[in-house]
Amino acid sequence: MQKLIRTLTGGLLVAALFTPGVAVAAGGFLPYKDISQHWARASIVRAVQAGLFAAGTDAPLFYPNREMTRAEFVAMIDRLYNGGQYQLYPLTFLSEHAEWSKGEGFEEPYLPYKDVDRLTWMYYPTLRVSVVLDRLYGPNAIQEIFPGEKMNPNQPITQEEAAKLMQMFTMSTDSEKAWEEVKAWGWLEGDRGDKLKRGEAAAAADRMITYLVQDTILPLLDYDGQKFPMVPEIEDLFPYFATYTIWKTTEEKAYVEAVDAIRNHEDSEQTFRVLRKLLETSFDNRIGLHYYLSWDPETEISANLDEAIRAIDAYFATKVIDPDTLRLLSANVYDLALQLGASDPQQFAKVLERLSTYEPKVKPESKEWEALAIYLGALEIRSGQAEKAMNRYRQFATTNPEALLNACYYLYQDGRLKEAEALLATVKPNAADSRMVQLSKLLKQEMASLQEQAAIVSDLGYSLRRLDNADSYQVKGEAVLSGFTFKYTQEVDQRSQVSKLNGFYQSPQKLVSDKLATYTDGRKKIQYSYDSETQKWEQYKTDKLDFLHEWVNALPVTERAKGLRARYFKQSFGEIDVITEWIPGAALEEKSASLMLDRGKVKSVPLFINKYYIDRASDRIVKHTWRYEEIYQSDEYVAYSGTDQYEYTASVKLSIPDEVRKGVTP
């Protein structure tokens, strides 16, 4: 874990070093000649640093008072999405290549506009935003913002049109309230019909960046089981723990060089020999020596933990109160506990016992106590003492975002939503504390959504039953299953309980695609599949399950909600209601233990997400998108993603042809 943290941190440091204009902007450098006196100057500079606008010799002017065009604003949103993709992933679950294909399969998507040429700079940013909107809100969602055959990309964008695009970064559940929602976040000012100026757009983007880097839009959602317990993000993993001037003693020089080597991933056995040798001297930075010795990759993790504990001993020996240092040292202990607990969960209780000995040494409910308590609570959760942890978190939840998140999450998980809401009602953040202001707003919105779970389950269940009871329908879909790519059209005749599927698929081992053709007899539970290699039909029983997702999707939605602890979120955009379903992997692993699957026993389920798009007028499902990841005891990894689109207009009448039945291989 520490090696991983070091790699990630190194990447962030490198990224920061190469961010355009970061180093010189602080010194007064301006990326454009015409913004020095503009009110949005600081926001424009930060937006350039974030890569939202091009600057340089080819773009000497920004034109802050010029009206921003639709195409320019869409391009800015595209770049903003690239930076905030993680926050939207639980609602889009778009893979890195999905922007180029509707179902991550064969066909490149298209724009529904005649005046956005493929060869212009605006085409691909507009395409990517269109694909994201489709995934979030349903087919052709961009038409709800810019309706008609023409987008008029060079037309100035209005504040309301901008708000409808910015809405994707909120938890807004109703597109009719996009303007009010974006205004409530303080991202836009003015009136909905006003034309948005470029300086105003930069200011809005700057505010949104601050929003996106602080919290996810669904703060209590733990869709992959990796988020909670929440602990603070440590900004500097590699401090010196002291100030060293340019005039260093020999010992200081050796210490600084060792720290720099670790920081730059250039450490070796010699690096840690130097640190150990310094321990034998009178060198007084004992915190730093023990802390960095805990990073030695050649020693046992238990030995690293001993050094991490000694670093905390050294901290208290200094008798200096420094919450930031204690937070880093406690985080180091917690990180090592995660490594030990991965193979032996009992280690969490043992590490908790050791770290708890320091609690009497800090003033209760002080910042120093909070720095330690957040990790004590996390270890209590890991060691099965959730109630004790919740009581601890509640003590400082009104001022500490991680404590608030953890307390609300575990109360919600325990079915105590009213208690979580009562706790949240006591949070009165200072207006200057943007993180707590934002978090409390997001949590209140999410609490409202959680109160609607039963109603959302009822709505989804009704639409799924309508699909099951339809006389017939047609499905056009694309999917990817463990590297195999499928494109197909399926016709379903539920009166005769026969379905027919035609299309083609491509194996990762082949350059050409193969024919895909099946007939399914629902009454006899038999499927007839065409083998393109033998050019013969083959017969299979359908009453056996290959994969976990087949079993899950056959369950009524009420059973998924109750038995699998599925979580639902409903949004409305234009004529479409969109319901996203997340099922926690832990629940699936537990419930699948008794299943007999052809793939074998389930080992873990990293991801299980469905998204249903429902026509509000008819309550019919018009689209279904999914992404599942399943790992079996054989270590087979199954990744399955795709999109189905439903049509109900044509009357489908099917029967299985005699030549198919007769042509079946014995």
XYZ file of C-alpha atoms in Angstrom:
666
model
C 0.000 0.000 0.000
C 2.760 2.441 0.862
C 4.504 1.726 -2.441
C 1.193 2.391 -4.162
C 0.702 5.647 -2.256
C 4.227 6.700 -3.154
C 3.567 6.008 -6.829
C 0.287 7.897 -6.839
C 1.702 10.819 -4.926
C 4.675 11.014 -7.217
C 2.315 11.190 -10.169
C 0.375 14.011 -8.556
C 3.569 15.912 -7.844
C 4.694 15.539 -11.445
C 1.281 16.625 -12.696
C 1.413 19.715 -10.497
C 4.845 20.615 -11.800
C 3.590 20.524 -15.379
C 0.330 22.380 -14.835
C 0.417 25.382 -17.202
C 1.269 28.635 -15.514
C 1.197 27.372 -11.907
C 4.690 28.463 -11.000
C 4.568 31.844 -12.643
C 0.967 32.775 -11.951
C 1.736 33.211 -8.261
C 4.390 35.697 -9.222
C 1.949 37.856 -11.134
C 2.240 36.411 -14.633
C -0.967 36.668 -16.667
C -1.750 34.255 -19.503
C -3.592 36.953 -21.486
C -2.991 40.633 -22.170
C -6.581 41.760 -21.650
C -7.494 40.463 -18.179
C -5.284 42.483 -15.825
C -8.147 44.774 -14.753
C -10.984 42.300 -15.142
C -12.975 41.217 -12.078
C -12.635 37.517 -13.058
C -8.866 37.721 -13.522
C -8.004 35.213 -10.768
C -10.626 32.743 -11.988
C -9.396 33.003 -15.573
C -5.829 32.273 -14.446
C -6.948 29.251 -12.416
C -9.069 27.996 -15.315
C -6.014 28.177 -17.587
C -3.992 26.291 -14.982
C -6.695 23.609 -14.962
C -6.437 23.266 -18.742
C -9.907 24.671 -19.501
C -8.631 27.392 -21.841
C -5.700 27.536 -24.246
C -3.072 30.196 -23.626
C 0.205 31.096 -25.249
C 1.556 32.942 -28.272
C -1.314 31.672 -30.436
C -3.928 32.935 -27.961
C -2.686 36.254 -26.521
C -6.179 37.582 -25.680
C -9.056 36.079 -23.704
C -11.852 38.567 -24.542
C -13.462 38.279 -21.069
C -16.402 40.571 -21.930
C -17.272 38.783 -25.153
C -20.290 36.506 -25.157
C -19.323 32.835 -25.015
C -20.632 30.658 -27.810
C -22.435 27.371 -27.306
C -19.515 25.444 -28.809
C -16.980 27.200 -26.578
C -18.981 26.447 -23.452
C -19.499 22.799 -24.439
C -15.731 22.464 -24.991
C -15.098 23.929 -21.541
C -17.575 21.454 -19.986
C -15.813 18.624 -21.836
C -12.472 19.596 -20.287
C -14.123 20.048 -16.901
C -15.635 16.575 -17.177
C -12.209 15.095 -17.876
C -11.105 16.515 -14.534
C -14.298 15.581 -12.664
C -14.884 12.190 -14.256
C -14.359 10.336 -10.989
C -17.190 12.222 -9.307
C -19.598 11.332 -12.131
C -18.439 7.742 -12.634
C -21.042 6.205 -10.282
C -23.740 7.712 -12.521
C -22.070 7.202 -15.918
C -19.779 4.175 -15.352
C -18.286 5.080 -18.715
C -15.011 3.340 -19.489
C -12.135 5.281 -20.972
C -13.069 4.272 -24.548
C -16.856 4.437 -24.299
C -17.032 7.995 -25.615
C -16.442 6.582 -29.086
C -19.212 3.991 -29.021
C -22.717 3.877 -27.627
C -22.460 0.445 -26.084
C -18.681 0.228 -25.962
C -19.001 -1.995 -29.024
C -18.852 -1.391 -32.769
C -20.485 1.808 -33.864
C -19.166 5.292 -33.366
C -21.893 7.577 -32.014
C -23.098 10.542 -33.946
C -24.328 14.039 -33.236
C -27.924 14.898 -34.149
C -26.864 18.242 -35.652
C -26.234 19.190 -39.270
C -24.083 22.221 -38.484
C -21.349 20.647 -36.275
C -18.883 19.380 -38.828
C -16.711 16.377 -38.013
C -13.607 18.201 -39.264
C -13.976 21.213 -36.958
C -12.430 21.693 -33.505
C -15.844 21.672 -31.857
C -16.985 18.223 -33.075
C -15.279 15.842 -30.644
C -15.827 17.915 -27.482
C -19.515 18.177 -28.410
C -19.651 14.455 -29.182
C -18.111 13.524 -25.838
C -20.504 15.764 -23.894
C -23.390 14.308 -25.895
C -22.347 10.751 -24.972
C -22.055 11.668 -21.271
C -25.499 13.300 -21.363
C -26.930 10.215 -23.090
C -25.541 8.000 -20.346
C -26.748 10.293 -17.581
C -30.188 11.211 -18.873
C -31.159 9.029 -21.829
C -31.203 8.980 -25.642
C -30.453 12.298 -27.328
C -30.446 14.194 -24.036
C -28.441 17.006 -25.625
C -31.583 17.834 -27.637
C -33.225 18.921 -24.383
C -30.627 21.701 -24.216
C -30.175 22.570 -27.900
C -33.295 21.249 -29.702
C -33.635 20.892 -33.452
C -31.536 19.778 -36.412
C -29.040 22.579 -35.841
C -27.079 23.315 -32.710
C -26.090 26.826 -33.870
C -22.668 26.354 -32.233
C -21.549 29.948 -32.778
C -24.658 31.386 -31.146
C -24.093 32.921 -27.678
C -25.115 30.545 -24.908
C -27.670 31.685 -22.354
C -27.252 31.277 -18.628
C -30.090 28.732 -18.552
C -28.571 26.644 -21.357
C -25.261 26.715 -19.513
C -27.026 25.649 -16.305
C -28.555 22.608 -18.031
C -25.064 21.491 -19.036
C -23.614 22.231 -15.607
C -26.450 20.294 -13.980
C -24.586 17.035 -14.645
C -22.218 17.934 -11.805
C -25.019 18.317 -9.250
C -27.335 15.846 -7.572
C -30.280 17.553 -9.212
C -33.151 15.142 -9.792
C -35.244 17.358 -12.099
C -34.008 19.085 -15.263
C -36.810 21.624 -14.956
C -34.986 22.976 -11.919
C -31.499 23.070 -13.465
C -31.304 26.851 -13.394
C -32.406 27.090 -9.768
C -30.042 24.273 -8.751
C -26.963 25.796 -10.395
C -27.836 29.211 -8.981
C -28.168 27.668 -5.513
C -24.615 26.344 -5.788
C -23.473 29.881 -6.628
C -21.903 28.896 -9.942
C -23.847 31.374 -12.088
C -25.134 34.874 -11.486
C -27.595 36.990 -13.420
C -30.851 35.985 -15.115
C -31.649 32.811 -16.991
C -32.063 34.565 -20.340
C -28.814 36.547 -20.097
C -26.023 35.759 -22.525
C -23.046 34.269 -20.682
C -19.785 36.184 -21.052
C -16.403 34.449 -21.212
C -15.229 35.973 -17.942
C -18.426 34.792 -16.249
C -17.897 31.296 -17.673
C -14.341 31.196 -16.299
C -15.623 32.263 -12.873
C -18.294 29.543 -12.990
C -15.703 26.937 -13.969
C -13.407 28.053 -11.149
C -16.208 27.619 -8.615
C -17.035 24.192 -10.030
C -13.410 23.060 -9.801
C -13.420 23.957 -6.101
C -16.611 21.918 -5.774
C -15.336 18.888 -7.687
C -12.037 18.514 -5.844
C -13.705 18.465 -2.424
C -16.394 15.762 -2.450
C -18.234 13.356 -4.706
C -21.771 14.292 -5.707
C -23.163 11.277 -3.821
C -21.020 11.390 -0.673
C -22.655 8.395 1.050
C -22.512 6.102 -1.982
C -19.869 3.389 -1.677
C -20.502 1.594 -4.964
C -17.318 -0.487 -4.913
C -16.948 -0.945 -1.155
C -13.655 0.947 -0.999
C -14.650 4.385 0.278
C -15.528 3.862 3.949
C -14.375 4.363 6.600
C -13.345 7.748 5.279
C -10.038 9.241 6.404
C -8.516 12.625 5.491
C -6.480 13.110 2.356
C -2.875 13.783 3.311
C -1.467 16.544 1.132
C 2.212 16.127 2.013
C 3.457 12.614 2.693
C 7.104 13.618 2.688
C 7.782 16.464 5.152
C 11.157 16.939 6.799
C 9.452 17.323 10.223
C 11.835 20.231 10.836
C 13.204 23.295 9.062
C 16.675 23.024 7.581
C 18.613 26.011 6.308
C 21.041 25.919 3.423
C 23.845 25.608 5.981
C 23.412 21.977 7.070
C 25.442 19.900 9.464
C 26.712 16.598 8.116
C 23.876 14.798 9.882
C 21.257 17.221 8.583
C 22.598 16.866 5.065
C 22.476 13.053 5.279
C 18.911 13.138 6.601
C 17.620 15.566 3.961
C 19.252 13.589 1.160
C 17.652 10.376 2.473
C 14.200 12.001 2.624
C 14.634 13.421 -0.874
C 15.587 9.982 -2.171
C 12.409 8.466 -0.693
C 10.312 11.351 -1.984
C 11.702 10.952 -5.519
C 11.472 7.126 -5.515
C 15.253 6.878 -5.649
C 15.685 5.167 -2.279
C 17.821 2.074 -1.852
C 19.062 -0.113 0.980
C 21.751 2.511 1.557
C 19.036 5.163 2.144
C 17.651 3.273 5.120
C 21.121 2.352 6.413
C 21.837 6.078 6.615
C 18.633 6.656 8.612
C 19.442 3.812 11.012
C 22.963 5.132 11.508
C 21.522 8.555 12.368
C 19.447 6.889 15.095
C 22.727 5.975 16.813
C 23.743 9.649 16.944
C 22.377 12.633 18.805
C 20.465 13.805 15.724
C 17.328 15.270 17.260
C 14.738 14.740 14.491
C 13.593 11.413 15.894
C 10.091 11.798 14.437
C 11.470 11.949 10.911
C 13.924 9.088 11.419
C 11.301 6.661 12.710
C 8.673 7.818 10.201
C 10.878 7.220 7.180
C 12.248 3.964 8.541
C 8.635 2.756 8.527
C 8.772 3.088 4.730
C 11.582 0.582 4.282
C 10.268 -1.917 1.685
C 12.853 -4.536 2.668
C 11.592 -4.995 6.231
C 8.512 -6.837 7.474
C 5.331 -4.784 7.704
C 5.170 -5.508 11.427
C 8.641 -3.947 11.795
C 7.474 -0.952 9.746
C 4.553 -0.623 12.146
C 6.896 -0.605 15.136
C 8.815 2.287 13.576
C 5.564 4.138 12.840
C 4.555 3.782 16.502
C 7.991 5.003 17.615
C 7.480 8.086 15.419
C 4.347 8.909 17.455
C 6.305 8.323 20.674
C 8.890 10.788 19.383
C 6.123 13.293 18.563
C 4.807 13.282 22.132
C 8.352 13.438 23.482
C 8.765 16.844 21.810
C 5.773 18.192 23.824
C 4.866 20.345 20.807
C 1.200 20.414 19.765
C 0.997 20.005 15.989
C -2.258 18.381 14.766
C -1.035 18.116 11.170
C 2.007 16.098 12.202
C -0.018 13.817 14.466
C -2.520 13.301 11.634
C 0.230 12.203 9.252
C 1.800 9.874 11.818
C -1.590 8.337 12.647
C -2.355 7.943 8.932
C 0.918 6.072 8.546
C -0.045 3.656 11.309
C -3.492 3.167 9.752
C -1.984 2.483 6.328
C 0.235 -0.223 7.778
C -2.765 -1.660 9.644
C -4.584 -1.973 6.301
C -1.665 -3.960 4.909
C -1.528 -6.263 7.918
C -5.319 -6.601 8.103
C -5.609 -7.631 4.454
C -4.325 -11.089 5.374
C -5.239 -11.127 9.082
C -8.292 -9.008 10.093
C -7.459 -9.528 13.769
C -4.548 -7.148 13.283
C -6.947 -4.200 13.231
C -7.889 -4.709 16.878
C -4.220 -5.115 17.826
C -3.198 -1.889 16.072
C -6.223 -0.115 17.595
C -5.082 -1.156 21.053
C -1.623 0.310 20.442
C -2.863 3.568 18.903
C -5.488 4.051 21.639
C -2.769 4.455 24.258
C -2.111 7.958 22.914
C -5.658 9.261 23.361
C -5.158 10.182 27.053
C -2.161 12.295 26.013
C -4.211 14.783 23.971
C -6.772 17.313 25.126
C -10.304 15.960 24.558
C -12.095 17.366 21.490
C -9.090 19.487 20.516
C -7.756 19.593 16.941
C -4.940 17.340 18.093
C -7.498 14.873 19.453
C -9.444 14.994 16.168
C -6.265 14.207 14.213
C -5.891 11.006 16.208
C -9.598 10.190 16.681
C -10.412 9.962 12.970
C -8.012 7.000 12.678
C -9.096 5.436 15.959
C -12.650 5.475 14.604
C -11.542 3.895 11.327
C -9.747 1.118 13.197
C -12.812 0.590 15.388
C -14.887 0.117 12.232
C -12.337 -2.322 10.826
C -12.284 -4.303 14.045
C -16.071 -4.627 14.227
C -16.793 -1.875 16.765
C -19.068 0.244 14.571
C -21.235 1.600 17.402
C -18.181 2.791 19.306
C -16.871 4.436 16.150
C -20.184 6.202 15.458
C -20.229 7.628 18.970
C -16.663 8.846 18.470
C -17.412 10.434 15.090
C -20.461 12.230 16.477
C -18.260 14.112 18.937
C -16.661 16.159 16.185
C -18.945 15.617 13.180
C -20.119 19.237 13.177
C -16.627 20.525 12.374
C -14.823 17.626 10.699
C -15.983 16.494 7.219
C -14.616 12.941 7.466
C -16.218 12.428 10.879
C -19.533 13.741 9.524
C -19.370 11.482 6.466
C -18.503 8.410 8.503
C -21.167 9.042 11.131
C -23.894 9.582 8.520
C -22.800 6.588 6.447
C -22.713 4.063 9.257
C -25.969 5.340 10.750
C -27.545 4.927 7.313
C -26.046 1.441 6.940
C -27.539 0.545 10.328
C -30.979 1.696 9.192
C -30.900 4.769 11.423
C -31.559 7.397 8.784
C -33.533 9.622 11.160
C -30.545 9.783 13.500
C -28.298 10.696 10.577
C -30.673 13.481 9.565
C -30.819 14.747 13.158
C -27.025 14.810 13.306
C -26.851 16.666 10.010
C -29.348 19.236 11.287
C -26.860 20.213 14.012
C -24.188 21.115 11.445
C -23.992 24.891 11.095
C -20.813 25.462 9.081
C -19.034 28.767 8.947
C -19.631 30.425 5.572
C -15.866 30.558 5.028
C -15.573 26.773 5.397
C -16.478 25.861 1.810
C -15.867 22.147 2.348
C -18.358 21.831 5.203
C -20.875 24.144 3.512
C -20.749 22.018 0.361
C -20.741 18.697 2.188
C -23.731 19.538 4.371
C -25.702 20.576 1.271
C -24.781 17.386 -0.591
C -25.637 15.237 2.410
C -29.038 16.877 2.845
C -29.806 16.224 -0.819
C -28.685 12.620 -0.494
C -30.713 12.095 2.662
C -33.784 13.255 0.748
C -32.985 10.708 -1.969
C -32.542 7.926 0.585
C -35.982 8.687 1.994
C -37.391 8.039 -1.489
C -35.934 4.537 -1.885
C -39.250 2.715 -1.473
C -40.971 4.962 -4.026
C -38.138 4.552 -6.548
C -38.166 0.762 -6.112
C -41.929 0.802 -6.710
C -41.541 2.878 -9.892
C -38.780 0.666 -11.283
C -40.621 -2.515 -10.347
C -43.732 -1.302 -12.186
C -41.769 -0.550 -15.374
C -39.964 -3.902 -15.260
C -43.314 -5.676 -14.879
C -44.645 -3.736 -17.864
C -41.716 -5.066 -19.873
C -42.418 -8.617 -18.707
C -46.106 -8.280 -19.579
C -45.643 -6.704 -23.015
C -46.984 -8.909 -25.831
C -43.833 -8.307 -27.825
C -40.921 -5.947 -28.206
C -37.618 -5.492 -30.006
C -34.196 -4.877 -28.500
C -31.197 -3.366 -30.258
C -28.023 -3.718 -28.272
C -24.267 -3.730 -28.026
C -22.206 -5.373 -25.316
C -18.711 -6.389 -24.304
C -18.209 -9.596 -22.319
C -14.629 -10.323 -21.249
C -13.205 -9.023 -24.526
C -15.918 -10.446 -26.808
C -17.871 -7.688 -28.534
C -21.498 -8.181 -29.531
C -23.956 -6.245 -31.695
C -27.434 -7.659 -32.017
C -31.153 -7.226 -32.577
C -33.471 -9.348 -30.467
C -37.179 -9.887 -31.051
C -39.325 -11.150 -28.190
C -42.773 -12.708 -28.556
C -44.007 -13.273 -25.014
C -47.300 -14.838 -26.112
C -45.450 -17.806 -27.597
C -42.489 -17.374 -25.206
C -40.095 -17.417 -28.133
C -37.289 -14.962 -28.806
C -34.978 -14.566 -31.772
C -31.591 -12.874 -31.769
C -29.506 -11.914 -34.815
C -26.250 -10.033 -35.057
C -22.545 -10.618 -34.967
C -19.758 -10.874 -32.455
C -16.014 -10.479 -32.506
C -13.538 -12.483 -30.482
C -10.397 -10.751 -29.190
C -8.429 -13.526 -30.912
C -9.980 -12.890 -34.347
C -9.741 -10.037 -36.810
C -13.125 -10.759 -38.384
C -16.539 -11.003 -36.797
C -18.772 -14.068 -36.641
C -22.480 -14.498 -37.128
C -24.633 -14.433 -34.013
C -28.011 -16.172 -34.247
C -30.178 -17.811 -31.575
C -33.731 -18.918 -30.967
C -34.950 -19.420 -27.397
C -37.931 -21.542 -26.396
C -39.024 -20.139 -23.042
C -41.509 -22.913 -22.327
C -39.041 -25.754 -22.818
C -36.095 -23.679 -21.554
C -34.010 -24.495 -24.623
C -31.819 -22.222 -26.712
C -30.761 -23.012 -30.266
C -27.496 -21.298 -31.236
C -25.842 -21.184 -34.641
C -22.180 -22.227 -34.718
C -20.528 -20.283 -37.531
C -17.540 -22.638 -37.644
C -19.521 -25.872 -38.094
C -22.408 -23.988 -39.746
C -24.819 -26.025 -37.641
C -27.366 -25.314 -34.931
C -26.644 -26.473 -31.388
C -28.985 -26.905 -28.456
C -28.490 -25.738 -24.851
C -30.588 -25.793 -21.709
C -31.342 -22.334 -20.303
C -32.321 -23.369 -16.780
C -28.694 -23.323 -15.661
C -26.962 -20.088 -14.733
C -23.494 -19.285 -16.031
C -22.924 -15.931 -14.355
C -23.955 -14.150 -11.189
C -25.566 -11.260 -13.069
C -28.058 -13.677 -14.675
C -29.318 -14.626 -11.232
C -29.427 -11.035 -9.962
C -31.326 -9.636 -12.940
C -33.955 -12.381 -12.638
C -34.779 -11.235 -9.096
C -37.704 -8.838 -8.554
C -36.420 -5.369 -7.801
C -37.990 -5.517 -4.324
C -35.780 -8.519 -3.507
C -32.712 -6.726 -4.814
C -33.509 -3.757 -2.588
C -34.183 -5.805 0.525
C -32.023 -8.902 0.182
C -29.068 -7.400 -1.666
C -29.154 -3.916 -0.100
C -29.399 -2.310 -3.545
C -29.315 1.485 -3.619
C -31.346 3.576 -6.092
C -31.198 7.120 -7.418
C -33.793 8.697 -9.702
C -33.342 11.691 -12.012
C -35.711 13.240 -14.543
C -34.545 14.932 -17.728
C -36.954 15.984 -20.441
C -39.354 13.102 -21.064
C -37.169 10.448 -19.417
C -36.885 9.211 -15.832
C -33.494 7.615 -15.137
C -33.044 5.145 -12.278
C -29.538 4.039 -11.343
C -29.104 0.887 -9.287
C -25.955 -0.002 -7.332
C -25.647 -3.346 -5.585
C -22.812 -3.687 -3.044
C -20.331 -6.430 -3.811
C -20.272 -7.645 -0.199
C -24.003 -8.430 -0.312
C -23.629 -10.254 -3.629
C -20.696 -12.282 -2.346
C -22.666 -13.272 0.746
C -25.873 -14.229 -1.096
C -24.073 -16.053 -3.912
C -22.445 -18.544 -1.530
C -25.372 -20.961 -1.955
C -25.663 -20.585 -5.735
C -24.612 -23.252 -8.206
C -23.165 -21.371 -11.166
C -21.455 -22.993 -14.118
C -18.584 -20.540 -13.663
C -18.092 -21.746 -10.085
C -18.240 -19.970 -6.752
C -18.065 -16.197 -6.664
C -14.933 -14.793 -5.055
C -15.687 -11.071 -5.255
C -17.853 -8.565 -7.100
C -15.972 -5.277 -7.589
C -18.814 -3.571 -9.481
C -22.509 -4.115 -10.164
C -24.440 -1.191 -11.666
C -27.638 -0.965 -13.733
C -29.185 2.098 -15.282
C -32.786 2.114 -16.499
C -34.274 4.819 -18.734
C -38.061 5.051 -18.492
C -40.409 7.012 -20.742
C -42.426 9.077 -18.313
C -45.592 9.126 -20.447
C -45.850 5.352 -20.887
C -43.816 4.087 -17.911
C -41.994 1.793 -20.350
C -38.285 1.056 -20.191
C -36.703 2.438 -23.358
C -33.064 1.765 -22.528
C -30.982 -0.312 -20.126
C -27.257 0.165 -19.538
C -25.138 -2.014 -17.276
C -21.646 -2.686 -16.023
C -20.757 -5.773 -13.981
C -17.445 -7.119 -12.752
C -17.322 -10.607 -11.236
C -14.351 -12.645 -10.012
C -14.736 -16.376 -9.474
C -12.821 -18.769 -7.216
C -10.892 -19.946 -10.281
C -9.647 -16.315 -10.532
C -11.591 -15.905 -13.772
C -12.404 -12.215 -14.153
C -15.665 -11.471 -15.955
C -16.352 -7.913 -17.099
C -19.696 -7.332 -18.784
C -21.007 -3.995 -20.001
C -23.488 -2.886 -22.618
C -26.608 -1.041 -23.658
C -30.011 -2.289 -24.827
C -32.611 -0.045 -26.494
C -36.265 -1.154 -26.522
C -38.933 -0.657 -29.194
C -42.584 -1.582 -28.654
C -44.199 -0.321 -31.869
C -43.836 -3.412 -34.087
C -45.901 -6.507 -33.345
C -43.559 -9.469 -33.145
C -44.865 -12.989 -33.860
C -42.339 -15.789 -33.599
C -42.011 -19.519 -33.754
C -38.902 -21.665 -33.997
C -38.404 -22.827 -37.598
C -38.443 -26.561 -38.261
C -35.062 -26.350 -39.994
C -33.551 -25.014 -36.766
C -34.978 -27.828 -34.632
C -34.078 -30.445 -37.199
C -30.613 -29.016 -37.754
C -29.611 -29.303 -34.125
C -26.398 -31.231 -33.528
C -27.226 -34.320 -31.440
